[in-house]
PDB file of N, CA and C in Angstrom:
ATOM      1  N   UNK X  74      17.627 -17.350  29.762  1.00 94.00           N
ATOM      2  CA  UNK X  74      18.752 -17.070  28.890  1.00 94.00           C
ATOM      3  C   UNK X  74      19.834 -18.117  29.169  1.00 94.00           C
ATOM      4  N   UNK X  75      20.301 -18.704  28.111  1.00 93.00           N
ATOM      5  CA  UNK X  75      21.361 -19.707  28.212  1.00 93.00           C
ATOM      6  C   UNK X  75      22.647 -19.045  28.727  1.00 93.00           C
ATOM      7  N   UNK X  76      23.343 -19.681  29.665  1.00 93.00           N
ATOM      8  CA  UNK X  76      24.574 -19.082  30.207  1.00 93.00           C
ATOM      9  C   UNK X  76      25.601 -18.729  29.126  1.00 93.00           C
ATOM     10  N   UNK X  77      25.730 -19.562  28.130  1.00 93.00           N
ATOM     11  CA  UNK X  77      26.673 -19.305  27.043  1.00 93.00           C
ATOM     12  C   UNK X  77      26.301 -18.004  26.322  1.00 93.00           C
ATOM     13  N   UNK X  78      25.018 -17.825  26.067  1.00 94.00           N
ATOM     14  CA  UNK X  78      24.555 -16.611  25.403  1.00 94.00           C
ATOM     15  C   UNK X  78      24.735 -15.384  26.291  1.00 94.00           C
ATOM     16  N   UNK X  79      24.494 -15.550  27.582  1.00 94.00           N
ATOM     17  CA  UNK X  79      24.629 -14.435  28.521  1.00 94.00           C
ATOM     18  C   UNK X  79      26.084 -13.976  28.620  1.00 94.00           C
ATOM     19  N   UNK X  80      27.014 -14.922  28.716  1.00 94.00           N
ATOM     20  CA  UNK X  80      28.434 -14.566  28.787  1.00 94.00           C
ATOM     21  C   UNK X  80      28.847 -13.860  27.492  1.00 94.00           C
ATOM     22  N   UNK X  81      28.417 -14.388  26.371  1.00 93.00           N
ATOM     23  CA  UNK X  81      28.768 -13.764  25.100  1.00 93.00           C
ATOM     24  C   UNK X  81      28.214 -12.345  25.000  1.00 93.00           C
ATOM     25  N   UNK X  82      27.008 -12.141  25.500  1.00 93.00           N
ATOM     26  CA  UNK X  82      26.366 -10.823  25.434  1.00 93.00           C
ATOM     27  C   UNK X  82      27.051  -9.806  26.334  1.00 93.00           C
ATOM     28  N   UNK X  83      27.366 -10.197  27.559  1.00 92.00           N
ATOM     29  CA  UNK X  83      27.885  -9.237  28.541  1.00 92.00           C
ATOM     30  C   UNK X  83      29.405  -9.229  28.693  1.00 92.00           C
ATOM     31  N   UNK X  84      30.048 -10.378  28.477  1.00 93.00           N
ATOM     32  CA  UNK X  84      31.501 -10.465  28.680  1.00 93.00           C
ATOM     33  C   UNK X  84      32.137 -11.350  27.606  1.00 93.00           C
ATOM     34  N   UNK X  85      32.057 -10.937  26.353  1.00 92.00           N
ATOM     35  CA  UNK X  85      32.578 -11.792  25.285  1.00 92.00           C
ATOM     36  C   UNK X  85      34.066 -12.121  25.438  1.00 92.00           C
ATOM     37  N   UNK X  86      34.808 -11.266  26.154  1.00 92.00           N
ATOM     38  CA  UNK X  86      36.230 -11.553  26.386  1.00 92.00           C
ATOM     39  C   UNK X  86      36.424 -12.791  27.264  1.00 92.00           C
ATOM     40  N   UNK X  87      35.373 -13.215  27.968  1.00 93.00           N
ATOM     41  CA  UNK X  87      35.451 -14.402  28.829  1.00 93.00           C
ATOM     42  C   UNK X  87      34.981 -15.670  28.105  1.00 93.00           C
ATOM     43  N   UNK X  88      34.455 -15.529  26.910  1.00 92.00           N
ATOM     44  CA  UNK X  88      33.831 -16.638  26.184  1.00 92.00           C
ATOM     45  C   UNK X  88      34.776 -17.826  26.019  1.00 92.00           C
ATOM     46  N   UNK X  89      35.976 -17.573  25.539  1.00 93.00           N
ATOM     47  CA  UNK X  89      36.930 -18.664  25.313  1.00 93.00           C
ATOM     48  C   UNK X  89      37.387 -19.305  26.618  1.00 93.00           C
ATOM     49  N   UNK X  90      37.435 -18.526  27.701  1.00 94.00           N
ATOM     50  CA  UNK X  90      37.849 -19.062  28.994  1.00 94.00           C
ATOM     51  C   UNK X  90      36.977 -20.243  29.414  1.00 94.00           C
ATOM     52  N   UNK X  91      35.702 -20.203  29.024  1.00 94.00           N
ATOM     53  CA  UNK X  91      34.782 -21.290  29.358  1.00 94.00           C
ATOM     54  C   UNK X  91      34.854 -22.436  28.350  1.00 94.00           C
ATOM     55  N   UNK X  92      35.744 -22.321  27.383  1.00 94.00           N
ATOM     56  CA  UNK X  92      35.922 -23.392  26.410  1.00 94.00           C
ATOM     57  C   UNK X  92      34.921 -23.361  25.275  1.00 94.00           C
ATOM     58  N   UNK X  93      34.317 -22.205  25.035  1.00 93.00           N
ATOM     59  CA  UNK X  93      33.280 -22.103  24.007  1.00 93.00           C
ATOM     60  C   UNK X  93      33.815 -21.595  22.681  1.00 93.00           C
ATOM     61  N   UNK X  94      35.119 -21.511  22.520  1.00 91.00           N
ATOM     62  CA  UNK X  94      35.704 -21.128  21.248  1.00 91.00           C
ATOM     63  C   UNK X  94      35.791 -19.627  21.048  1.00 91.00           C
ATOM     64  N   UNK X  95      35.855 -19.248  19.792  1.00 91.00           N
ATOM     65  CA  UNK X  95      35.999 -17.851  19.397  1.00 91.00           C
ATOM     66  C   UNK X  95      34.652 -17.136  19.518  1.00 91.00           C
ATOM     67  N   UNK X  96      34.605 -16.039  20.279  1.00 90.00           N
ATOM     68  CA  UNK X  96      33.326 -15.337  20.433  1.00 90.00           C
ATOM     69  C   UNK X  96      32.776 -14.819  19.110  1.00 90.00           C
ATOM     70  N   UNK X  97      33.643 -14.579  18.136  1.00 89.00           N
ATOM     71  CA  UNK X  97      33.180 -14.091  16.840  1.00 89.00           C
ATOM     72  C   UNK X  97      32.330 -15.140  16.113  1.00 89.00           C
ATOM     73  N   UNK X  98      32.505 -16.408  16.462  1.00 89.00           N
ATOM     74  CA  UNK X  98      31.737 -17.478  15.828  1.00 89.00           C
ATOM     75  C   UNK X  98      30.350 -17.662  16.453  1.00 89.00           C
ATOM     76  N   UNK X  99      30.084 -16.989  17.560  1.00 89.00           N
ATOM     77  CA  UNK X  99      28.803 -17.119  18.270  1.00 89.00           C
ATOM     78  C   UNK X  99      27.846 -16.060  17.731  1.00 89.00           C
ATOM     79  N   UNK X 100      26.721 -16.490  17.199  1.00 88.00           N
ATOM     80  CA  UNK X 100      25.834 -15.546  16.514  1.00 88.00           C
ATOM     81  C   UNK X 100      24.467 -15.369  17.177  1.00 88.00           C
ATOM     82  N   UNK X 101      24.218 -16.014  18.305  1.00 89.00           N
ATOM     83  CA  UNK X 101      22.916 -15.889  18.955  1.00 89.00           C
ATOM     84  C   UNK X 101      22.710 -14.458  19.449  1.00 89.00           C
ATOM     85  N   UNK X 102      21.593 -13.859  19.073  1.00 90.00           N
ATOM     86  CA  UNK X 102      21.273 -12.489  19.481  1.00 90.00           C
ATOM     87  C   UNK X 102      20.218 -12.544  20.586  1.00 90.00           C
ATOM     88  N   UNK X 103      20.588 -12.110  21.792  1.00 95.00           N
ATOM     89  CA  UNK X 103      19.659 -12.174  22.923  1.00 95.00           C
ATOM     90  C   UNK X 103      19.288 -10.795  23.455  1.00 95.00           C
ATOM     91  N   UNK X 104      19.559  -9.751  22.689  1.00 94.00           N
ATOM     92  CA  UNK X 104      19.331  -8.391  23.186  1.00 94.00           C
ATOM     93  C   UNK X 104      17.907  -8.228  23.712  1.00 94.00           C
ATOM     94  N   UNK X 105      16.911  -8.654  22.959  1.00 95.00           N
ATOM     95  CA  UNK X 105      15.521  -8.519  23.396  1.00 95.00           C
ATOM     96  C   UNK X 105      15.239  -9.295  24.662  1.00 95.00           C
ATOM     97  N   UNK X 106      15.717 -10.529  24.727  1.00 96.00           N
ATOM     98  CA  UNK X 106      15.522 -11.351  25.928  1.00 96.00           C
ATOM     99  C   UNK X 106      16.273 -10.755  27.113  1.00 96.00           C
ATOM    100  N   UNK X 107      17.484 -10.250  26.865  1.00 95.00           N
ATOM    101  CA  UNK X 107      18.280  -9.648  27.937  1.00 95.00           C
ATOM    102  C   UNK X 107      17.561  -8.426  28.497  1.00 95.00           C
ATOM    103  N   UNK X 108      17.080  -7.574  27.622  1.00 96.00           N
ATOM    104  CA  UNK X 108      16.378  -6.368  28.062  1.00 96.00           C
ATOM    105  C   UNK X 108      15.117  -6.714  28.861  1.00 96.00           C
ATOM    106  N   UNK X 109      14.397  -7.727  28.428  1.00 96.00           N
ATOM    107  CA  UNK X 109      13.197  -8.162  29.142  1.00 96.00           C
ATOM    108  C   UNK X 109      13.574  -8.699  30.530  1.00 96.00           C
ATOM    109  N   UNK X 110      14.620  -9.511  30.606  1.00 96.00           N
ATOM    110  CA  UNK X 110      15.064 -10.056  31.887  1.00 96.00           C
ATOM    111  C   UNK X 110      15.517  -8.938  32.824  1.00 96.00           C
ATOM    112  N   UNK X 111      16.225  -7.941  32.287  1.00 96.00           N
ATOM    113  CA  UNK X 111      16.654  -6.803  33.093  1.00 96.00           C
ATOM    114  C   UNK X 111      15.451  -6.040  33.645  1.00 96.00           C
ATOM    115  N   UNK X 112      14.443  -5.816  32.815  1.00 97.00           N
ATOM    116  CA  UNK X 112      13.252  -5.084  33.255  1.00 97.00           C
ATOM    117  C   UNK X 112      12.514  -5.840  34.356  1.00 97.00           C
ATOM    118  N   UNK X 113      12.386  -7.143  34.203  1.00 97.00           N
ATOM    119  CA  UNK X 113      11.710  -7.966  35.213  1.00 97.00           C
ATOM    120  C   UNK X 113      12.501  -7.950  36.521  1.00 97.00           C
ATOM    121  N   UNK X 114      13.823  -8.085  36.417  1.00 97.00           N
ATOM    122  CA  UNK X 114      14.674  -8.061  37.603  1.00 97.00           C
ATOM    123  C   UNK X 114      14.588  -6.717  38.306  1.00 97.00           C
ATOM    124  N   UNK X 115      14.644  -5.632  37.541  1.00 97.00           N
ATOM    125  CA  UNK X 115      14.559  -4.294  38.132  1.00 97.00           C
ATOM    126  C   UNK X 115      13.229  -4.081  38.847  1.00 97.00           C
ATOM    127  N   UNK X 116      12.139  -4.542  38.251  1.00 98.00           N
ATOM    128  CA  UNK X 116      10.821  -4.402  38.883  1.00 98.00           C
ATOM    129  C   UNK X 116      10.754  -5.213  40.175  1.00 98.00           C
ATOM    130  N   UNK X 117      11.295  -6.415  40.161  1.00 98.00           N
ATOM    131  CA  UNK X 117      11.279  -7.260  41.360  1.00 98.00           C
ATOM    132  C   UNK X 117      12.130  -6.642  42.466  1.00 98.00           C
ATOM    133  N   UNK X 118      13.293  -6.108  42.112  1.00 96.00           N
ATOM    134  CA  UNK X 118      14.150  -5.479  43.113  1.00 96.00           C
ATOM    135  C   UNK X 118      13.519  -4.199  43.663  1.00 96.00           C
ATOM    136  N   UNK X 119      12.865  -3.434  42.810  1.00 96.00           N
ATOM    137  CA  UNK X 119      12.201  -2.212  43.271  1.00 96.00           C
ATOM    138  C   UNK X 119      11.125  -2.551  44.286  1.00 96.00           C
ATOM    139  N   UNK X 120      10.383  -3.618  44.026  1.00 97.00           N
ATOM    140  CA  UNK X 120       9.348  -4.042  44.978  1.00 97.00           C
ATOM    141  C   UNK X 120       9.971  -4.508  46.289  1.00 97.00           C
ATOM    142  N   UNK X 121      11.042  -5.291  46.200  1.00 96.00           N
ATOM    143  CA  UNK X 121      11.692  -5.803  47.406  1.00 96.00           C
ATOM    144  C   UNK X 121      12.282  -4.674  48.249  1.00 96.00           C
ATOM    145  N   UNK X 122      12.840  -3.671  47.583  1.00 96.00           N
ATOM    146  CA  UNK X 122      13.482  -2.573  48.310  1.00 96.00           C
ATOM    147  C   UNK X 122      12.507  -1.484  48.737  1.00 96.00           C
ATOM    148  N   UNK X 123      11.275  -1.565  48.294  1.00 96.00           N
ATOM    149  CA  UNK X 123      10.288  -0.532  48.622  1.00 96.00           C
ATOM    150  C   UNK X 123       9.936  -0.496  50.109  1.00 96.00           C
ATOM    151  N   UNK X 124      10.283  -1.534  50.844  1.00 97.00           N
ATOM    152  CA  UNK X 124       9.996  -1.560  52.283  1.00 97.00           C
ATOM    153  C   UNK X 124      11.000  -0.747  53.085  1.00 97.00           C
ATOM    154  N   UNK X 125      12.106  -0.332  52.448  1.00 97.00           N
ATOM    155  CA  UNK X 125      13.135   0.427  53.151  1.00 97.00           C
ATOM    156  C   UNK X 125      12.798   1.916  53.145  1.00 97.00           C
ATOM    157  N   UNK X 126      13.085   2.577  54.271  1.00 97.00           N
ATOM    158  CA  UNK X 126      12.938   4.030  54.284  1.00 97.00           C
ATOM    159  C   UNK X 126      14.184   4.638  53.637  1.00 97.00           C
ATOM    160  N   UNK X 127      14.227   5.964  53.511  1.00 97.00           N
ATOM    161  CA  UNK X 127      15.323   6.630  52.799  1.00 97.00           C
ATOM    162  C   UNK X 127      16.681   6.345  53.435  1.00 97.00           C
ATOM    163  N   UNK X 128      16.770   6.393  54.757  1.00 98.00           N
ATOM    164  CA  UNK X 128      18.046   6.119  55.432  1.00 98.00           C
ATOM    165  C   UNK X 128      18.489   4.673  55.225  1.00 98.00           C
ATOM    166  N   UNK X 129      17.542   3.745  55.321  1.00 98.00           N
ATOM    167  CA  UNK X 129      17.868   2.334  55.113  1.00 98.00           C
ATOM    168  C   UNK X 129      18.300   2.084  53.670  1.00 98.00           C
ATOM    169  N   UNK X 130      17.641   2.741  52.744  1.00 96.00           N
ATOM    170  CA  UNK X 130      18.011   2.584  51.339  1.00 96.00           C
ATOM    171  C   UNK X 130      19.408   3.149  51.078  1.00 96.00           C
ATOM    172  N   UNK X 131      19.724   4.285  51.681  1.00 97.00           N
ATOM    173  CA  UNK X 131      21.070   4.845  51.550  1.00 97.00           C
ATOM    174  C   UNK X 131      22.121   3.880  52.089  1.00 97.00           C
ATOM    175  N   UNK X 132      21.835   3.264  53.231  1.00 98.00           N
ATOM    176  CA  UNK X 132      22.756   2.291  53.820  1.00 98.00           C
ATOM    177  C   UNK X 132      22.907   1.081  52.914  1.00 98.00           C
ATOM    178  N   UNK X 133      21.804   0.608  52.359  1.00 97.00           N
ATOM    179  CA  UNK X 133      21.844  -0.538  51.446  1.00 97.00           C
ATOM    180  C   UNK X 133      22.732  -0.222  50.243  1.00 97.00           C
ATOM    181  N   UNK X 134      22.542   0.939  49.654  1.00 96.00           N
ATOM    182  CA  UNK X 134      23.341   1.336  48.487  1.00 96.00           C
ATOM    183  C   UNK X 134      24.818   1.426  48.864  1.00 96.00           C
ATOM    184  N   UNK X 135      25.110   2.012  50.007  1.00 98.00           N
ATOM    185  CA  UNK X 135      26.493   2.126  50.468  1.00 98.00           C
ATOM    186  C   UNK X 135      27.127   0.742  50.629  1.00 98.00           C
ATOM    187  N   UNK X 136      26.408  -0.173  51.269  1.00 98.00           N
ATOM    188  CA  UNK X 136      26.937  -1.523  51.486  1.00 98.00           C
ATOM    189  C   UNK X 136      27.074  -2.292  50.168  1.00 98.00           C
ATOM    190  N   UNK X 137      26.118  -2.136  49.270  1.00 96.00           N
ATOM    191  CA  UNK X 137      26.195  -2.806  47.970  1.00 96.00           C
ATOM    192  C   UNK X 137      27.389  -2.298  47.176  1.00 96.00           C
ATOM    193  N   UNK X 138      27.611  -0.998  47.194  1.00 97.00           N
ATOM    194  CA  UNK X 138      28.760  -0.434  46.496  1.00 97.00           C
ATOM    195  C   UNK X 138      30.079  -0.902  47.108  1.00 97.00           C
ATOM    196  N   UNK X 139      30.121  -1.006  48.425  1.00 98.00           N
ATOM    197  CA  UNK X 139      31.330  -1.485  49.099  1.00 98.00           C
ATOM    198  C   UNK X 139      31.594  -2.955  48.739  1.00 98.00           C
ATOM    199  N   UNK X 140      30.556  -3.758  48.696  1.00 97.00           N
ATOM    200  CA  UNK X 140      30.727  -5.164  48.330  1.00 97.00           C
ATOM    201  C   UNK X 140      31.221  -5.289  46.899  1.00 97.00           C
ATOM    202  N   UNK X 141      30.660  -4.478  46.016  1.00 96.00           N
ATOM    203  CA  UNK X 141      31.097  -4.497  44.625  1.00 96.00           C
ATOM    204  C   UNK X 141      32.569  -4.092  44.516  1.00 96.00           C
ATOM    205  N   UNK X 142      32.942  -3.028  45.194  1.00 96.00           N
ATOM    206  CA  UNK X 142      34.321  -2.549  45.160  1.00 96.00           C
ATOM    207  C   UNK X 142      35.286  -3.597  45.707  1.00 96.00           C
ATOM    208  N   UNK X 143      34.880  -4.310  46.734  1.00 97.00           N
ATOM    209  CA  UNK X 143      35.740  -5.333  47.338  1.00 97.00           C
ATOM    210  C   UNK X 143      35.943  -6.530  46.405  1.00 97.00           C
ATOM    211  N   UNK X 144      34.994  -6.756  45.516  1.00 92.00           N
ATOM    212  CA  UNK X 144      35.105  -7.908  44.623  1.00 92.00           C
ATOM    213  C   UNK X 144      35.780  -7.576  43.302  1.00 92.00           C
ATOM    214  N   UNK X 145      36.026  -6.306  43.051  1.00 81.00           N
ATOM    215  CA  UNK X 145      36.610  -5.895  41.769  1.00 81.00           C
ATOM    216  C   UNK X 145      38.107  -6.101  41.738  1.00 81.00           C
TER     217      UNK X 145
END
């Protein structure tokens, strides 16, 4: 997925910040590609995290949420 298309799809309010003009003028539709990429990413992450036991997974989720909160 082209970065310009990805920004427009997920954060159109940021489109002009990157110098790409008015988001209303951007017409590329990537919904199908985005959904496919999300599914592939989710499957890969599920496989990677499958080695964790329940306690380790809980800790991972807690730390991921804390990192997200710190960056918001």
